[in-house]
Coordinates of C-alpha atoms and ligand atoms in Angstrom, one line a residue:
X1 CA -35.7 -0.7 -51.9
X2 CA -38.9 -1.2 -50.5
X3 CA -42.6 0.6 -50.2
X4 CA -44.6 1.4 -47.2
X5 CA -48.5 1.3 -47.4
X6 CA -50.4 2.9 -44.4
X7 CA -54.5 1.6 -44.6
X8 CA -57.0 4.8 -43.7
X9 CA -59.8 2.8 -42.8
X10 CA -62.4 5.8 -42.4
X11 CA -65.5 6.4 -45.2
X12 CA -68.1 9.1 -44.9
X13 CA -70.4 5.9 -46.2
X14 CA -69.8 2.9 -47.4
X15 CA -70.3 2.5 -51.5
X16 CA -72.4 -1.0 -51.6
X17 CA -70.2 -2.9 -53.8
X18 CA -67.1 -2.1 -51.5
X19 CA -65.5 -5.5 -49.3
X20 CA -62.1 -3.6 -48.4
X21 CA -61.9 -3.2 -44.7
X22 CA -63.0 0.7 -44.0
X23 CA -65.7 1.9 -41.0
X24 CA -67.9 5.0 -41.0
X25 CA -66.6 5.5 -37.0
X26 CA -64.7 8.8 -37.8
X27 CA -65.1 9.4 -34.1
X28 CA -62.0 7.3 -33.6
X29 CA -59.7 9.1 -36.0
X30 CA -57.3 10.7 -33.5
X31 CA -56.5 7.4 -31.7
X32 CA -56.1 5.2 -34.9
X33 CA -53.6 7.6 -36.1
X34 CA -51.8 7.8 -32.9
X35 CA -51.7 3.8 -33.3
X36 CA -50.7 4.1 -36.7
X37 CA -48.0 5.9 -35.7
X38 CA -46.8 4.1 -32.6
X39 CA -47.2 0.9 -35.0
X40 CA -44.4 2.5 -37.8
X41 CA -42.0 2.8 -35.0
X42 CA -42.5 0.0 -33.3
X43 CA -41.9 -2.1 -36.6
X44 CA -39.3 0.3 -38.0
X45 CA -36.8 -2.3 -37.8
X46 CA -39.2 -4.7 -40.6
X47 CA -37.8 -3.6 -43.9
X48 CA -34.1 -3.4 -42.4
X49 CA -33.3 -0.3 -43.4
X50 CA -33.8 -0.5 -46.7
X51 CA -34.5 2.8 -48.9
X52 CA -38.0 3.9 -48.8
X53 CA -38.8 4.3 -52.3
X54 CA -42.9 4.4 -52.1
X55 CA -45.3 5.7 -49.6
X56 CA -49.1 4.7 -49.8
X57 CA -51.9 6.0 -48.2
X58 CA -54.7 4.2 -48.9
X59 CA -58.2 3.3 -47.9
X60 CA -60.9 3.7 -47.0
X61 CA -60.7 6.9 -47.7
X62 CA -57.5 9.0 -46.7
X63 CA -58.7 12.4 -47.7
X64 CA -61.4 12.0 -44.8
X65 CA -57.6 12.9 -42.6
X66 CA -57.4 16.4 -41.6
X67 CA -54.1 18.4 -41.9
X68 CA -52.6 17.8 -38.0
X69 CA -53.1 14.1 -39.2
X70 CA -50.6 14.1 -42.0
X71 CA -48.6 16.3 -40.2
X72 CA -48.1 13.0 -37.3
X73 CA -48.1 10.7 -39.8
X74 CA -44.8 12.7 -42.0
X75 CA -43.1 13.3 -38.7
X76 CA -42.8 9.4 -37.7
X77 CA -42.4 8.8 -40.8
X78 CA -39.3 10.6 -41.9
X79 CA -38.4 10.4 -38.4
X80 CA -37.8 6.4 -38.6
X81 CA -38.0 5.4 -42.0
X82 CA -34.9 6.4 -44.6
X83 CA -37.0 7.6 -47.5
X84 CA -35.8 8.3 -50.9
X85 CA -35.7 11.9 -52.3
X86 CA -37.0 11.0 -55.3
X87 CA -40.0 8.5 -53.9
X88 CA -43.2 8.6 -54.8
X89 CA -46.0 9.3 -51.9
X90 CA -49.6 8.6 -53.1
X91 CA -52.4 9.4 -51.5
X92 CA -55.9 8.0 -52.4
X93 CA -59.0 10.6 -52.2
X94 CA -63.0 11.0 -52.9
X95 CA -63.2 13.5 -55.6
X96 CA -66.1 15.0 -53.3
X97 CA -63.2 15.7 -50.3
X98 CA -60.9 17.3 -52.8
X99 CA -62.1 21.3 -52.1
X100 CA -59.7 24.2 -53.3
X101 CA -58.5 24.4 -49.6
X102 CA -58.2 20.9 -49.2
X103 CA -55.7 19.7 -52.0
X104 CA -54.1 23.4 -50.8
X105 CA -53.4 21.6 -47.7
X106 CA -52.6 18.6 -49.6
X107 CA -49.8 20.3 -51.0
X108 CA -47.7 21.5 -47.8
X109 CA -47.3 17.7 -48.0
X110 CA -44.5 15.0 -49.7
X111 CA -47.2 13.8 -52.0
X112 CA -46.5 13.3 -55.3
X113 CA -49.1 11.5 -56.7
X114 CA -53.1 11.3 -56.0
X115 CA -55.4 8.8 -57.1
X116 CA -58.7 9.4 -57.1
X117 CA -61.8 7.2 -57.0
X118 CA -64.3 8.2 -59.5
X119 CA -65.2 4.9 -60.8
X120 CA -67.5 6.2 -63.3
X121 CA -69.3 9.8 -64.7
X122 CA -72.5 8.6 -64.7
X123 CA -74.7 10.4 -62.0
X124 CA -77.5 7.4 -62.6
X125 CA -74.9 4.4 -61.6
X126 CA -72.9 6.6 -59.0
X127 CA -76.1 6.7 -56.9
X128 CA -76.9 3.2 -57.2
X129 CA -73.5 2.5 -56.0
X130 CA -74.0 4.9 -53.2
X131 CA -70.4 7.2 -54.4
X132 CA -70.8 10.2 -52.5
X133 CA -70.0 12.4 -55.2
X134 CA -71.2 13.1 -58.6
X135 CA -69.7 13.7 -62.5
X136 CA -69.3 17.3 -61.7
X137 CA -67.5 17.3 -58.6
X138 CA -65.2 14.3 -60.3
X139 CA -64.1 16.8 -63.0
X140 CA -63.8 19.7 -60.2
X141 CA -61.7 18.1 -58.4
X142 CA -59.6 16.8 -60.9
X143 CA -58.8 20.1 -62.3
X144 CA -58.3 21.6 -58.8
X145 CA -55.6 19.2 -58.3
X146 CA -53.9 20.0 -61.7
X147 CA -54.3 23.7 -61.0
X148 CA -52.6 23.3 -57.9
X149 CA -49.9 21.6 -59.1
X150 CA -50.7 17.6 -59.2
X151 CA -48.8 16.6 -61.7
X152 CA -49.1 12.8 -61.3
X153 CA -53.1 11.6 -61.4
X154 CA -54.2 8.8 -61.4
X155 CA -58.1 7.8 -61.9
X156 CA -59.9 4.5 -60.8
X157 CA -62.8 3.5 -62.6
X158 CA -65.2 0.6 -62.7
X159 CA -66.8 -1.3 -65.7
X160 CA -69.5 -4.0 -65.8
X161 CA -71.5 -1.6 -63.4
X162 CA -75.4 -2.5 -63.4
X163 CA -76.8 -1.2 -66.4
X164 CA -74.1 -0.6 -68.3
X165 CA -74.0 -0.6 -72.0
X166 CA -71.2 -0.2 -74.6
X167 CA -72.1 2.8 -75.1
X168 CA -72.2 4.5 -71.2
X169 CA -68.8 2.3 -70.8
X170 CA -67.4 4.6 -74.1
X171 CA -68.9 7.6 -72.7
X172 CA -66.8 6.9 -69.5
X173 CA -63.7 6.0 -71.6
X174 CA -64.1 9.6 -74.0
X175 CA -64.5 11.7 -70.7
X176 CA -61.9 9.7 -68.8
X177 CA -59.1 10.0 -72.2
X178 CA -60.3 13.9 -72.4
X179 CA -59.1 14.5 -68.9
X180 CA -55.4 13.2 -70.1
X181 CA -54.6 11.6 -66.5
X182 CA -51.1 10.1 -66.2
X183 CA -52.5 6.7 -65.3
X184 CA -56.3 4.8 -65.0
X185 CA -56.9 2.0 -63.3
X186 CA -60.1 0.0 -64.5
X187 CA -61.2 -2.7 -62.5
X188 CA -64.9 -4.8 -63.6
X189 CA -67.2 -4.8 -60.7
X190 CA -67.3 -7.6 -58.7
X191 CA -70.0 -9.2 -56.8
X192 CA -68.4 -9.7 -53.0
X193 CA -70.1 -12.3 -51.0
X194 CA -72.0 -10.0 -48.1
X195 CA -71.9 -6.9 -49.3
X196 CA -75.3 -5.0 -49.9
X197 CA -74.4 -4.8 -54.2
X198 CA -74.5 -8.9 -53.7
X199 CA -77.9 -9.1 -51.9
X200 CA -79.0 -6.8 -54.3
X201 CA -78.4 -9.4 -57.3
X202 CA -79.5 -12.0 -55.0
X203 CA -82.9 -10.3 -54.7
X204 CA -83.1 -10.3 -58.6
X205 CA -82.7 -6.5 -57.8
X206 CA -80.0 -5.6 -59.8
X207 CA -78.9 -8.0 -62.9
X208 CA -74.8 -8.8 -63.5
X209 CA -74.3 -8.0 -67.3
X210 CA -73.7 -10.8 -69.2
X211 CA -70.1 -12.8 -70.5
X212 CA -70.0 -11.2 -73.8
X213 CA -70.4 -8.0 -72.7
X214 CA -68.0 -8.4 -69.8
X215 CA -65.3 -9.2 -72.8
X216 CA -66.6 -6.6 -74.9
X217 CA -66.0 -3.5 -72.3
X218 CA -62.6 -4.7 -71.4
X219 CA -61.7 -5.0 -75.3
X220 CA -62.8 -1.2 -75.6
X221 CA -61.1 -0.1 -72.7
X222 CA -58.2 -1.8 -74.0
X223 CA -58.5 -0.2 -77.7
X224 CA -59.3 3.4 -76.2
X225 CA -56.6 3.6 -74.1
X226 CA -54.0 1.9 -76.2
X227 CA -55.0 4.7 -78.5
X228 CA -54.9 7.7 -76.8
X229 CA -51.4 6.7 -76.0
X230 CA -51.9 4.7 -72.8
X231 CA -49.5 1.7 -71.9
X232 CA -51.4 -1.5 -70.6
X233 CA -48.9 -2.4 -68.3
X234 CA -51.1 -4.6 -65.9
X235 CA -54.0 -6.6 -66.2
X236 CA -56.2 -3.4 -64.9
X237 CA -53.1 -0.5 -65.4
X238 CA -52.8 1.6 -68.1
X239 CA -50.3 4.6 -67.9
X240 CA -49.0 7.3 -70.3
X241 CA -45.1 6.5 -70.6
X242 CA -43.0 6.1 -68.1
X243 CA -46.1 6.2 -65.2
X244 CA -46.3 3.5 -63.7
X245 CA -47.5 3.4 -60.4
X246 CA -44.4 2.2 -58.4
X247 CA -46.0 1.4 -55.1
X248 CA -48.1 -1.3 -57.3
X249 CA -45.5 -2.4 -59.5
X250 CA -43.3 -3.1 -56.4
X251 CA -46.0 -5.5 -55.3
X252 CA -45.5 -7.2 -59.2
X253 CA -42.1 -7.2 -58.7
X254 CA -41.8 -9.5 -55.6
X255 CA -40.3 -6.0 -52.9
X256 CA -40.8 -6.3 -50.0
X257 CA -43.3 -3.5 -48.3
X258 CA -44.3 -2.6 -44.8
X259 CA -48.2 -2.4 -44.2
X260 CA -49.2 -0.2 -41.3
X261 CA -52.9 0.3 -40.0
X262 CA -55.8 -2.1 -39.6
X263 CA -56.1 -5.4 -42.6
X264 CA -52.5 -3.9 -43.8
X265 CA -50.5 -7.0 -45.4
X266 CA -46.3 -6.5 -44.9
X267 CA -44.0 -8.5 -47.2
X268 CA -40.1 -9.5 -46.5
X269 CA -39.7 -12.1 -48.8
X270 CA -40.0 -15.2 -46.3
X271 CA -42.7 -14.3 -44.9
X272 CA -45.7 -12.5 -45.2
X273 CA -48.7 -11.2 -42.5
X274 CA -51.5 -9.2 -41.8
X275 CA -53.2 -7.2 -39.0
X276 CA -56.2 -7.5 -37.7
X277 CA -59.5 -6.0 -39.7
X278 CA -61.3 -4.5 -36.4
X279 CA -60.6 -1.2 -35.5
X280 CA -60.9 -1.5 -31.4
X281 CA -58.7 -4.5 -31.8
X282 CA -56.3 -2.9 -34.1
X283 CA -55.9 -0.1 -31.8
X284 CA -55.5 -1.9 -28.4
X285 CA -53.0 -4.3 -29.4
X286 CA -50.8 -1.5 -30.9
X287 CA -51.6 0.5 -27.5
X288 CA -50.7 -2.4 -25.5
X289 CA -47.5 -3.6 -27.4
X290 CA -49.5 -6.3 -28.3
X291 CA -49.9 -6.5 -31.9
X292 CA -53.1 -8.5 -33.4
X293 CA -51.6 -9.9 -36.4
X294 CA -51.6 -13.5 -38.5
X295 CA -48.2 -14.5 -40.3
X296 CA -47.6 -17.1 -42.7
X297 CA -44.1 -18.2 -43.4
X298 CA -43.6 -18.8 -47.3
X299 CA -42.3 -22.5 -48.1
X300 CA -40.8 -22.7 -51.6
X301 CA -43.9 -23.7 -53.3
X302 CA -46.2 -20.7 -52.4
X303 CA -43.2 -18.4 -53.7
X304 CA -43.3 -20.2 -56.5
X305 CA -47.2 -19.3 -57.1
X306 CA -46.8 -16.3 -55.6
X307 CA -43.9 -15.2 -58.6
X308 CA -46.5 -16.4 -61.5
X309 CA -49.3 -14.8 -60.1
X310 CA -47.8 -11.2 -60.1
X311 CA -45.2 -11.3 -62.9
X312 CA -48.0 -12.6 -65.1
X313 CA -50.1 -9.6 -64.5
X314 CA -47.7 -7.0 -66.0
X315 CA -46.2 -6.4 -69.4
X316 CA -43.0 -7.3 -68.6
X317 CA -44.1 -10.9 -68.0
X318 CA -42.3 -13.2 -65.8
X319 CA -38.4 -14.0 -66.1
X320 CA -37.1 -17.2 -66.9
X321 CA -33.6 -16.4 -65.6
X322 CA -35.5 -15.4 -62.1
X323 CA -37.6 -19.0 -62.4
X324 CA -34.6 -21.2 -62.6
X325 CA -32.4 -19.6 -60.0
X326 CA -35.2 -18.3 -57.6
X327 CA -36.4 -21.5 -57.5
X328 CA -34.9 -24.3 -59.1
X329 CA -35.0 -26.9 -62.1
X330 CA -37.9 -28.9 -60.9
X331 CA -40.1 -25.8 -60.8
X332 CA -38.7 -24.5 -63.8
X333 CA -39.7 -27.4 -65.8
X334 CA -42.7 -28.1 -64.4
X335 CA -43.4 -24.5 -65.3
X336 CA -42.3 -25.2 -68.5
X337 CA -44.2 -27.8 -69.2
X338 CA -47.7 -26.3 -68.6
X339 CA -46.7 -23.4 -70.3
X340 CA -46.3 -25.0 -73.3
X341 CA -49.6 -25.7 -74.5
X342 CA -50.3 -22.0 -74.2
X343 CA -47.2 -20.8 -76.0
X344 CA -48.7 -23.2 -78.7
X345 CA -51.9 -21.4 -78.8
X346 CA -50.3 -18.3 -78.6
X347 CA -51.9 -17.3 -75.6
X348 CA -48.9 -16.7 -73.4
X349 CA -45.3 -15.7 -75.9
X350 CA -41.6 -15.8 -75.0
X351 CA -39.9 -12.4 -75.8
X352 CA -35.8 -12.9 -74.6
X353 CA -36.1 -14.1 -71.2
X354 CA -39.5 -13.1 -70.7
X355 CA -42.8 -15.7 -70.7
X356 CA -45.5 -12.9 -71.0
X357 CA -49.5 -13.2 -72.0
X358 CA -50.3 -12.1 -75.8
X359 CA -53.2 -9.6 -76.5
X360 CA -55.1 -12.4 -77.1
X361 CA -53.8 -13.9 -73.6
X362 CA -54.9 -11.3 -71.4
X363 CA -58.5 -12.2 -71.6
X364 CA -58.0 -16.0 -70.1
X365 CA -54.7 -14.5 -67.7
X366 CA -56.8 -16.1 -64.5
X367 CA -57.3 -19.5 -66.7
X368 CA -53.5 -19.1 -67.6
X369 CA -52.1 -18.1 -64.1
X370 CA -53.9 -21.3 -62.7
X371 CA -52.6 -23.7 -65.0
X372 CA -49.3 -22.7 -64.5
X373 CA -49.0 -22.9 -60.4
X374 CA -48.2 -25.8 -58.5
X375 CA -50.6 -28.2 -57.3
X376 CA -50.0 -30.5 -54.2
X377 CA -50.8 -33.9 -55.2
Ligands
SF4_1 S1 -65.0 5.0 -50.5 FE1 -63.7 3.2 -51.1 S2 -63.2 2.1 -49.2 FE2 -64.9 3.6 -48.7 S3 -66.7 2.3 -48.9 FE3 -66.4 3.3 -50.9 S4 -65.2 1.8 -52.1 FE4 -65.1 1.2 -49.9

């Protein structure tokens, strides 16, 4: 089974922290879906045949789409793609999109799951990060979705935000835990290279918050969650049982997935590629039959660091079994090796066949993860 992800590059404005490929040129809407389109059949042969079981739209910002959009993009869809009954089809919106009307329309649609970005409820920060919407339209939105029948949320917020205290991150955490969302993703801001956020800082502007506190907001996040009944099943994921974001955990898992639209990455387990970031060029070479894409082919070794990377991030941890015959004795002792010192300081922990990072563990997972991939001498 694998998962489709479909990039929606369009943004009313760009948020100044944000590095993902997106452009404010909603002029060219109509084209770049009829590219996107033309681009899911022309590679409808990628995943060979396998069962659809996840749909992504993502952004950007896909709820800037109108409804004959959608409608073109479903049609090709199920038109060439053989997608499961039971799969789950997120879409990604602004809360400040998200009128009655809207998620209305949203509903004539497959989707059964929405993530929205709201990132934080504090009016103060959202300006400075240039959100388009404010606390009040977050919470609107969110309950116009349930009342219209959304029964899988998800919410994205940020921590480590400029100015951020203990206290506004709890305040965040309380409002976030009252709405009861089936799943939150948290991710710590980071300073991109080039982005308007990171010539702020470099203009002594805005001030990054400091180490302690860093660890201190994800401990609370961690503690909140855990207990208001949240799993932490990823490094950033927590979900209330049994809501797990498939589409993601596919990526954890090693599927394979098909990524349609401008900067989308595909996966088919030998060999992995991505189109071009430009719009113009995105959409001419898919006009002209000429796809604009880079490909690397996956040698034995980037696998290898590929498998620690994600299977360390989740809960389930990675699986020994899956390490010696995925890719062999020397690997697995190597891996072995390196992870011993951390099983000593009980930092990583074997449960059956899993080799998964403790509580303690999670805080150091990028240390962890590093030691543990292979090096070319
Ligand atoms: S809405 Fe999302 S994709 Fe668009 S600029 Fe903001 S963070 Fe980036």
């Amino acid at each position: 089974m694998a998962g489709i992800y479909l990039h929606i590059p369009f943004c009313k404005r760009r948020c100044i922290y944000c590095d993902f490929f997106s452009t404010t040129q909603s002029g060219q809407t109509d084209r770049y879906i009829e590219a996107l389109c033309a681009e899911l059949e022309q590679r409808k042969d990628y995943l060979e045949d396998e069962e659809i079981e996840t749909v992504y739209m993502g952004g950007g910002t896909p709820s800037q789409l109108q409804e004959k959009h959608f409608e073109a993009l479903f049609d090709t869809l199920y038109h060439h793609y053989s997608i499961r009954l039971d799969a789950e089809i997120t879409i990604e919106a602004n809360p400040d999109d998200l009128h009655p009307t809207y998620i209305r329309m949203l509903r004539h649609f497959p989707f059964n799951r929405l993530s929205m970005g709201i990132q934080t409820f504090n009016d103060a920060t959202l300006s400075v990060l240039q959100r388009r919407h404010n606390a009040r339209q977050a919470l609107e939105a969110f309950w116009n979705c349930r009342e219209a029948g959304f029964g899988n949320i998800s919410i994205d917020l940020m921590y480590g935000l400029p100015g951020e205290t203990l206290a506004t991150w709890q305040a965040d955490l309380k409002q976030a835990v009252t709405l009861h969302p089936e799943h939150i993703s948290a991710y710590h801001l980071i300073y991109e290279e080039g982005t308007p956020l990171w010539k702020l800082r470099e203009q002594h502007r805005v001030n990054e918050i400091d180490e302690d506190l860093s660890v201190n907001l994800f401990t609370e996040l961690i503690h909140t969650l855990k207990n208001a009944g949240y799993e932490h099943y990823e490094i950033s994921n927590f979900c209330l049982p049994d809501k797990y974001s498939r589409h993601n955990s596919s990526y954890w898992t090693g599927k394979t997935y098909l990524g349609c639209g401008a900067s989308a990455h595909s996966y088919n387990g030998t060999s992995r590629q991505w189109n071009i970031a430009s719009l113009e060029k995105y959409i001419t070479g898919i006009e002209n039959h000429k796809p604009d894409f880079e490909k690397e082919e996956l040698d034995l070794y980037t696998r290898y660091n590929d498998f620690i990377i994600t299977s360390l991030r989740t809960m389930w941890g990675m699986s020994l079994t899956r390490l010696k015959t995925g890719f062999g004795e020397k690997l697995y002792d190597y891996c072995i090796h390196l992870a011993t010192p951390h099983l000593q300081q009980h930092t990583l922990q074997q449960t059956g066949d899993f080799l998964k990072l403790t509580e303690q563990g999670i805080f150091i997972s990028d240390s962890i993860m590093s030691d543990l991939l292979w090096v070319e001498d």
